C-alpha positions in Angstrom: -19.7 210.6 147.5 -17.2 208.3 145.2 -14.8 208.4 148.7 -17.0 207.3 150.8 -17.8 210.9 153.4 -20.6 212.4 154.6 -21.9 215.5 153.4 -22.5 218.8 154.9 -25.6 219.2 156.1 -26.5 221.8 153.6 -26.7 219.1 151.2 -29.4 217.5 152.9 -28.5 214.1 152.1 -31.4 211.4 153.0 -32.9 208.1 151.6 -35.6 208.3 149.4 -39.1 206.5 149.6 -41.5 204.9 146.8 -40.0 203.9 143.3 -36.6 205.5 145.1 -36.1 202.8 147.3 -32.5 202.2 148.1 -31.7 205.6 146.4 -30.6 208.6 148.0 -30.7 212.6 147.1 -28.5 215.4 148.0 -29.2 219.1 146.7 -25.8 220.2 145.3 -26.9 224.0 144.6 -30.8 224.9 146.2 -32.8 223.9 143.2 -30.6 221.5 142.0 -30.8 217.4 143.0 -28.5 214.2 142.4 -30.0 210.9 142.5 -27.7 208.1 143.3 -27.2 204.8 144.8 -23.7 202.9 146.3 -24.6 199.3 145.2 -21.6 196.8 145.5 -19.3 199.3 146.5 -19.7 201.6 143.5 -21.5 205.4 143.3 -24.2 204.9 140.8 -25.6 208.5 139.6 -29.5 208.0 138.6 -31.3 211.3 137.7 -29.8 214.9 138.3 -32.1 218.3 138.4 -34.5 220.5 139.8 -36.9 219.4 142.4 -39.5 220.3 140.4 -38.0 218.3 137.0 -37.7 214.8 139.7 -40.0 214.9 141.3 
């Protein structure tokens, strides 16, 4: 993410909605979600856990 590439699919990397607006999620193990933003450049992490924790 900090360089800039895409990630695997198996990630399933998309935008998020609501309150989320302008943030993203990514599942880096099955139950197990990051939270972030790129705002001016830089790889902002917000919230990191289980679906059911964030969400």
């Amino acid at each position: 993410l900090q360089r800039g590439e895409k990630l695997d699919p198996k990630n399933v990397d998309h935008p998020l909605t609501g309150g989320w607006v302008g943030f993203r999620d990514c599942h880096v193990k099955p139950d197990l979600v990051l939270i972030y933003r790129i705002f001016d450049g830089q790889l902002q992490l917000a919230r990191i856990g289980s679906h059911s924790d964030l969400f």
